mmCIF file of C-alpha atoms in Angstrom:
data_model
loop_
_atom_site.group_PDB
_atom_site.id
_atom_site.type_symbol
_atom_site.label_atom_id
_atom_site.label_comp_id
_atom_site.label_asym_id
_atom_site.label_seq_id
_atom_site.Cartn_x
_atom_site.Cartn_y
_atom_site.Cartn_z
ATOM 1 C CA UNK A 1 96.262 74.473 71.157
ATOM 2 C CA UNK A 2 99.412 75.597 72.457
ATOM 3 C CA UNK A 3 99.683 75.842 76.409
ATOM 4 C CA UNK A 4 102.507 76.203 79.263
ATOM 5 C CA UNK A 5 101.853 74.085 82.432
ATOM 6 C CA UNK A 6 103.469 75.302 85.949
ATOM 7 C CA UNK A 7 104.286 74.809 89.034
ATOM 8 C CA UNK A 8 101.357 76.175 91.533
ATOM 9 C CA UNK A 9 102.485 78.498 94.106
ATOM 10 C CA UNK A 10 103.845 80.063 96.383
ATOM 11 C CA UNK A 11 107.263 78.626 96.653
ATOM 12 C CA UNK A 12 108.916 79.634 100.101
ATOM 13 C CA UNK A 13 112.346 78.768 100.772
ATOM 14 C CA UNK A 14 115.225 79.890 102.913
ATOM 15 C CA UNK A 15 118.343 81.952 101.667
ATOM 16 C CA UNK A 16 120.734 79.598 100.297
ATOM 17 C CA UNK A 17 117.954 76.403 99.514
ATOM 18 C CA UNK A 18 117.559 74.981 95.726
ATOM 19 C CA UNK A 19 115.073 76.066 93.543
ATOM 20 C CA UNK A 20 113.110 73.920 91.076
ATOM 21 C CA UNK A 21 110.105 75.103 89.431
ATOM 22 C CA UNK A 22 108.704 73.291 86.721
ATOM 23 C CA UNK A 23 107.407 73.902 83.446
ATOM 24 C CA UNK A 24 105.956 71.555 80.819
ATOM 25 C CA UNK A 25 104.430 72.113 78.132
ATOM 26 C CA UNK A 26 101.894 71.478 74.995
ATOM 27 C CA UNK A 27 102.749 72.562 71.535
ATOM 28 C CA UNK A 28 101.499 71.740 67.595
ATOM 29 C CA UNK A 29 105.388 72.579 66.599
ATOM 30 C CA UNK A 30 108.541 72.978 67.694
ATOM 31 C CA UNK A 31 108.601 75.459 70.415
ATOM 32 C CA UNK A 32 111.290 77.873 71.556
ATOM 33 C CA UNK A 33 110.980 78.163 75.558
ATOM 34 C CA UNK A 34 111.502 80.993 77.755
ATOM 35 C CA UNK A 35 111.523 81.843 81.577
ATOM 36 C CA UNK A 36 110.501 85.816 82.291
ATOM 37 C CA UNK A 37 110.884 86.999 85.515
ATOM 38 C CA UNK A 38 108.591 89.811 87.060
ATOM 39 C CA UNK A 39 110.254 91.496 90.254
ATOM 40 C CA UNK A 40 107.465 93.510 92.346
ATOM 41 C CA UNK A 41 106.394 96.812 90.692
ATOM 42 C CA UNK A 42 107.901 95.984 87.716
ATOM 43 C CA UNK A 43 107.681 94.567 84.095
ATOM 44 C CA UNK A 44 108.461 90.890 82.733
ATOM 45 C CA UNK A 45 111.978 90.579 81.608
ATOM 46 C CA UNK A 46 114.217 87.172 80.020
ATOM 47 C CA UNK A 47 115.960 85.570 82.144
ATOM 48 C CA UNK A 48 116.637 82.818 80.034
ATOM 49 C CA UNK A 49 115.755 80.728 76.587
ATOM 50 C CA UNK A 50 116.556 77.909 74.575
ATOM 51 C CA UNK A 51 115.596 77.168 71.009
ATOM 52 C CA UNK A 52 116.252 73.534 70.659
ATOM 53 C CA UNK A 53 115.932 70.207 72.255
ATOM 54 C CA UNK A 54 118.872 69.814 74.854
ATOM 55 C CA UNK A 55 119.882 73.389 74.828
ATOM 56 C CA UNK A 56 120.273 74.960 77.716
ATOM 57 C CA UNK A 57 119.441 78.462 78.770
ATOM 58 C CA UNK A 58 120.841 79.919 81.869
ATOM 59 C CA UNK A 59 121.706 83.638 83.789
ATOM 60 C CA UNK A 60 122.080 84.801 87.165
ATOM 61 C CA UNK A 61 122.387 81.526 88.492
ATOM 62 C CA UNK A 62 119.590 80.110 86.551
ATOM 63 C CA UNK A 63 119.383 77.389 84.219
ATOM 64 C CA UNK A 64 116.485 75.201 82.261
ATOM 65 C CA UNK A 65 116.965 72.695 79.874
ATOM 66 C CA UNK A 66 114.912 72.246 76.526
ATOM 67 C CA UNK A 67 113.839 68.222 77.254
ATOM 68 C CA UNK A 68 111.744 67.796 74.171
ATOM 69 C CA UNK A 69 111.395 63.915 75.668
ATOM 70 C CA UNK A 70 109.275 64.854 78.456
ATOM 71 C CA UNK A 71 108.161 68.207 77.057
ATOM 72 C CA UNK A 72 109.801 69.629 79.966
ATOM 73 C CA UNK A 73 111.555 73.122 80.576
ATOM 74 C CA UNK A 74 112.447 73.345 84.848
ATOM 75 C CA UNK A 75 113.990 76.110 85.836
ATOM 76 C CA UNK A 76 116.563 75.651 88.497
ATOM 77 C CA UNK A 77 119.068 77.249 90.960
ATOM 78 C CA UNK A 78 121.560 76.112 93.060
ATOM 79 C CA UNK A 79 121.498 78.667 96.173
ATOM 80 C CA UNK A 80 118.687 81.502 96.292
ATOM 81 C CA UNK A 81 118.592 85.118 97.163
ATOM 82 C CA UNK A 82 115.964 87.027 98.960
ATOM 83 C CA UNK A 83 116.519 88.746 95.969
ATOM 84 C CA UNK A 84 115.519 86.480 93.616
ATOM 85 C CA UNK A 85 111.841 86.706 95.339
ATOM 86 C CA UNK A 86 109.642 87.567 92.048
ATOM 87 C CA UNK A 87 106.923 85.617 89.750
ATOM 88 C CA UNK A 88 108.404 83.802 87.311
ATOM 89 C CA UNK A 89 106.540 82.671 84.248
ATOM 90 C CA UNK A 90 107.409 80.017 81.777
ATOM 91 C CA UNK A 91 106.451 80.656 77.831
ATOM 92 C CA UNK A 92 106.530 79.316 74.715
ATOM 93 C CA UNK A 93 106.388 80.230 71.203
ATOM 94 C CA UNK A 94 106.086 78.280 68.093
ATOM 95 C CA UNK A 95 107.992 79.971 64.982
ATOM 96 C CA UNK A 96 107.912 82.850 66.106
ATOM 97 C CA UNK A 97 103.944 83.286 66.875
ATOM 98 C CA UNK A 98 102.442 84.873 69.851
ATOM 99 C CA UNK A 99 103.921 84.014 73.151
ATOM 100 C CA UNK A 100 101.986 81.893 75.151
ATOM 101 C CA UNK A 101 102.525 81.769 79.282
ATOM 102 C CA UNK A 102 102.392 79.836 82.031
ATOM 103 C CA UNK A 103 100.318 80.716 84.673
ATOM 104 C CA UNK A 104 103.333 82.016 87.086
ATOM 105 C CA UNK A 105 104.562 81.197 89.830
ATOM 106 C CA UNK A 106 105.311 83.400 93.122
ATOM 107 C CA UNK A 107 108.439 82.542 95.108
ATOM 108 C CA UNK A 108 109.222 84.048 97.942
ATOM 109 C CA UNK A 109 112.751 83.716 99.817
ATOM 110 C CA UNK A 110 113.142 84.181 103.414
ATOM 111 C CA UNK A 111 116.609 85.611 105.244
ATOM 112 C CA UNK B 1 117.383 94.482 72.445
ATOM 113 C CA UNK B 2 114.593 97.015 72.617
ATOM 114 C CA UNK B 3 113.409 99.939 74.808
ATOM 115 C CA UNK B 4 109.935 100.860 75.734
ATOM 116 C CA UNK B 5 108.430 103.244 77.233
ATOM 117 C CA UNK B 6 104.739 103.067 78.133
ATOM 118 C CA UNK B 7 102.224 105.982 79.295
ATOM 119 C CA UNK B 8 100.675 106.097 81.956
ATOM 120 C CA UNK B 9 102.198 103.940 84.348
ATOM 121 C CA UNK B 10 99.004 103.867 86.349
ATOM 122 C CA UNK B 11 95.637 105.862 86.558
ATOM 123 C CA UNK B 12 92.243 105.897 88.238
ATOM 124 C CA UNK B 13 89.332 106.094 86.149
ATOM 125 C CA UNK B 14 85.847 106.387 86.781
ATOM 126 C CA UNK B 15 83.666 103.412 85.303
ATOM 127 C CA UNK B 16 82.114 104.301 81.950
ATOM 128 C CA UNK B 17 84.890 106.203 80.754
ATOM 129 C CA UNK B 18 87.950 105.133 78.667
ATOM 130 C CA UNK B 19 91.634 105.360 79.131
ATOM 131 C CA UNK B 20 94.303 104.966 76.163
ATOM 132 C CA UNK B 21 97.440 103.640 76.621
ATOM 133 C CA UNK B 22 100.857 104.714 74.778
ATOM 134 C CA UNK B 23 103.587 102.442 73.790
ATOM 135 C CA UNK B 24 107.041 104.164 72.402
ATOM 136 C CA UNK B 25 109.384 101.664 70.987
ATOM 137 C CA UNK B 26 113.151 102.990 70.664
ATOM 138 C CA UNK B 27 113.338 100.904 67.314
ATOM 139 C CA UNK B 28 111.217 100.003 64.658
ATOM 140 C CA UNK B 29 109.479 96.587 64.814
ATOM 141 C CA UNK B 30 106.671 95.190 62.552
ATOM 142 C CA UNK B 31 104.668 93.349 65.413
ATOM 143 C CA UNK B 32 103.670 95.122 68.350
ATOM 144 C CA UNK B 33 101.526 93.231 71.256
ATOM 145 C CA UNK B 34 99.118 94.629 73.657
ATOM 146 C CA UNK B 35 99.019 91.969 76.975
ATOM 147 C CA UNK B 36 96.714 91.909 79.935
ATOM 148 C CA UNK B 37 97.559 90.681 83.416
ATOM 149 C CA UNK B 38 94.769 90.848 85.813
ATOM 150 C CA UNK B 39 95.595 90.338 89.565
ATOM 151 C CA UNK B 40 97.567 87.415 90.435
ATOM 152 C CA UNK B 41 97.117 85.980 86.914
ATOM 153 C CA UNK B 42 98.835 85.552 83.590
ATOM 154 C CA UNK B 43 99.740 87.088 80.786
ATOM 155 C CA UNK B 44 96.534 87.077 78.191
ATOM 156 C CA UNK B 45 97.176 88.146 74.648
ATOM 157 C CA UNK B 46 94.492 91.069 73.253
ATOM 158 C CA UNK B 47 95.610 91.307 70.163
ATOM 159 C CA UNK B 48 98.767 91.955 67.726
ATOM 160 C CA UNK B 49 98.854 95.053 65.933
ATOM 161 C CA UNK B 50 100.825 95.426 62.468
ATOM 162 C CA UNK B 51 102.007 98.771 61.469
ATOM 163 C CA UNK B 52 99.176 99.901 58.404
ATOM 164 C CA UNK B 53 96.687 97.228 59.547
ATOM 165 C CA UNK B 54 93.792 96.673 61.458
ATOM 166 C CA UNK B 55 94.910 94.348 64.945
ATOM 167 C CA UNK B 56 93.974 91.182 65.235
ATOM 168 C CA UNK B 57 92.198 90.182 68.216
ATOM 169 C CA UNK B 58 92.941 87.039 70.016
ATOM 170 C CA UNK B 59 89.308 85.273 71.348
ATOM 171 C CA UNK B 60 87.644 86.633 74.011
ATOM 172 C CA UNK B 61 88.801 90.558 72.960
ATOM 173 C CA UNK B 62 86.871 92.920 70.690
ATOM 174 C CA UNK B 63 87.863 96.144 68.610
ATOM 175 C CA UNK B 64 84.679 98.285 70.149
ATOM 176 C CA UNK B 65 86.281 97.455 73.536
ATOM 177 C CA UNK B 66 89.999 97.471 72.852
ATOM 178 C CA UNK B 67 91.056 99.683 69.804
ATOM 179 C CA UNK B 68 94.149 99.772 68.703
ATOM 180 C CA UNK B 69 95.789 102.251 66.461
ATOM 181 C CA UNK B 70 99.574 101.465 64.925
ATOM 182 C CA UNK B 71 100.269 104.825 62.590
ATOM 183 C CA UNK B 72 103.953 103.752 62.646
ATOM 184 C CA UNK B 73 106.597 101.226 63.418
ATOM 185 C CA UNK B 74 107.756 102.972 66.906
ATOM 186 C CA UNK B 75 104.189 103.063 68.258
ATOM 187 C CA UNK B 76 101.310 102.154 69.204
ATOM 188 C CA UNK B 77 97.676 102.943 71.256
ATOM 189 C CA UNK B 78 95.239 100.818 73.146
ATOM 190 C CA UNK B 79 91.922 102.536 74.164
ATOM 191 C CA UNK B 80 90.331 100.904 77.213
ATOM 192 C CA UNK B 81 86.687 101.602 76.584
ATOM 193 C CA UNK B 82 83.078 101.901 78.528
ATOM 194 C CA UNK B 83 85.469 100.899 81.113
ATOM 195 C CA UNK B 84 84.496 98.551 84.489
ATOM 196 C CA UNK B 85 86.032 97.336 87.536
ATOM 197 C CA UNK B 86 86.533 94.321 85.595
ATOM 198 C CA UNK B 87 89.027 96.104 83.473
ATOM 199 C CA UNK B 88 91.054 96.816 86.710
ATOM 200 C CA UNK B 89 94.775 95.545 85.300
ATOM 201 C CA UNK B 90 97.627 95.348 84.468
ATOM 202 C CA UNK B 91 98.210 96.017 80.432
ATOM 203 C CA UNK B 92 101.544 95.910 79.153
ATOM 204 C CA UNK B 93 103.371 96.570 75.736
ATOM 205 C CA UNK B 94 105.716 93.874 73.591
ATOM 206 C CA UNK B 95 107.730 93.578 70.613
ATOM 207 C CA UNK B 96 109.315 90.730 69.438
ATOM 208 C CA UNK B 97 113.408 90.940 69.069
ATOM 209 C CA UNK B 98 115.030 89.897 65.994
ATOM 210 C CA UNK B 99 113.764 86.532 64.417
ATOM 211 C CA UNK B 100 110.925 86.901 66.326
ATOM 212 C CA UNK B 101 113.272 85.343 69.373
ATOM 213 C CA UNK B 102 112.716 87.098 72.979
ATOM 214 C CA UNK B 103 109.938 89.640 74.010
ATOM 215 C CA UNK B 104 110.528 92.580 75.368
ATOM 216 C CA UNK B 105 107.947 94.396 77.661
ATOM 217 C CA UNK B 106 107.189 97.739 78.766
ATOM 218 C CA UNK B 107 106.683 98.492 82.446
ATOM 219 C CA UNK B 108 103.530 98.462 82.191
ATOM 220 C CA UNK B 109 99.982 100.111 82.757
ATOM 221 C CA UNK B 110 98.137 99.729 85.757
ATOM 222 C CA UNK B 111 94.974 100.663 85.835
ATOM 223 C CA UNK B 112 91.955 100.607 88.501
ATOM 224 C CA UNK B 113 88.062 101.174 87.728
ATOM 225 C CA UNK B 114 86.152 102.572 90.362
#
């Protein structure tokens, strides 16, 4: 079946360090990908998608690419934020089924 | 996108009882999706429910324990039943947005069996 594949964590890094988290995955079809982002005390939003191979998603700093090669869907960022501490979860969905997650990962970001 | 508003955003409840959950949608959608997150994990699917059909359950989640009414296309229930620590959680509320592209969630229900 489908499944999402990520990163263990925590992930601790220092204000201003790069972020990688990564994300592959398993699907029967063609998947669209998604990173949601769950800030403490609060529900899952998008930060980001892509619906094809290559395309990439980004937001606040954030960007993935769609590598349908390596099945691969990273999410990245150049300079953190102690405010980008959350859990972020990697998904996919295959035309337009049920979403299927990652099992999240926590990052924390120290000042 | 899409708003929604979930009740209650938390309660206490007493094992053996049951707790249902509201889910207000500010537009109409056809699929709604009831989610648990237990501590420190995922997102698990219970089920989808379809306005003027019974839910279907994804494995591992029955109706007696998790029923789900849709009456219309803004809203929907899940019931919480016979209820045990176990089912200490976090349950949130989805739709899909147009073309079935990016999920929207509610804030979310936490609850806490004692």
């Amino acid at each position: 079946g489908d499944s999402v594949t990520q990163m263990e964590g925590p992930v601790t890094l220092s204000e201003e360090a790069f972020l990688t988290i990564n994300c592959t995955y398993t699907a029967t079809g063609y998947p669209s990908l998604f990173w949601y982002v769950q800030y403490p005390g609060e529900g899952l939003q998008l930060l980001l998608k892509a619906t094809k191979a290559d395309d990439k998603g980004s937001n606040k700093g954030f960007e993935a690419t769609y590598r349908k090669e390596t099945t691969s869907f990273h999410l990245e960022k150049g300079s953190v934020q102690v405010s980008d501490s959350a859990v972020y979860f990697c998904a996919l969905s295959v035309l337009g089924n049920k979403l299927v997650f990652g099992a999240g990962t926590i990052l924390r970001v120290k000042s | 996108s899409a708003v929604i508003s979930q009740k209650p955003s938390r309660d206490i409840c007493q094992r053996g009882t049951s707790l249902t959950i509201q889910c207000q949608v500010d537009s109409q959608v056809t699929m709604m999706f009831w989610y648990r997150q237990q501590p420190g994990q995922s997102l698990t699917l219970i089920a989808t429910a379809n306005q003027g059909s019974e839910a279907t359950y994804e494995s591992g989640f029955v109706i007696d324990k998790f029923p789900i009414s849709r009456p219309n296309l803004t809203f929907s229930t899940l019931t919480v039943s016979n209820m045990s620590p176990e089912d200490s959680s976090i349950y949130l509320c989805s739709v899909r947005g147009q073309g079935l592209g990016e999920a929207f969630f509610g804030q979310g229900t936490r609850l806490t069996v004692v």
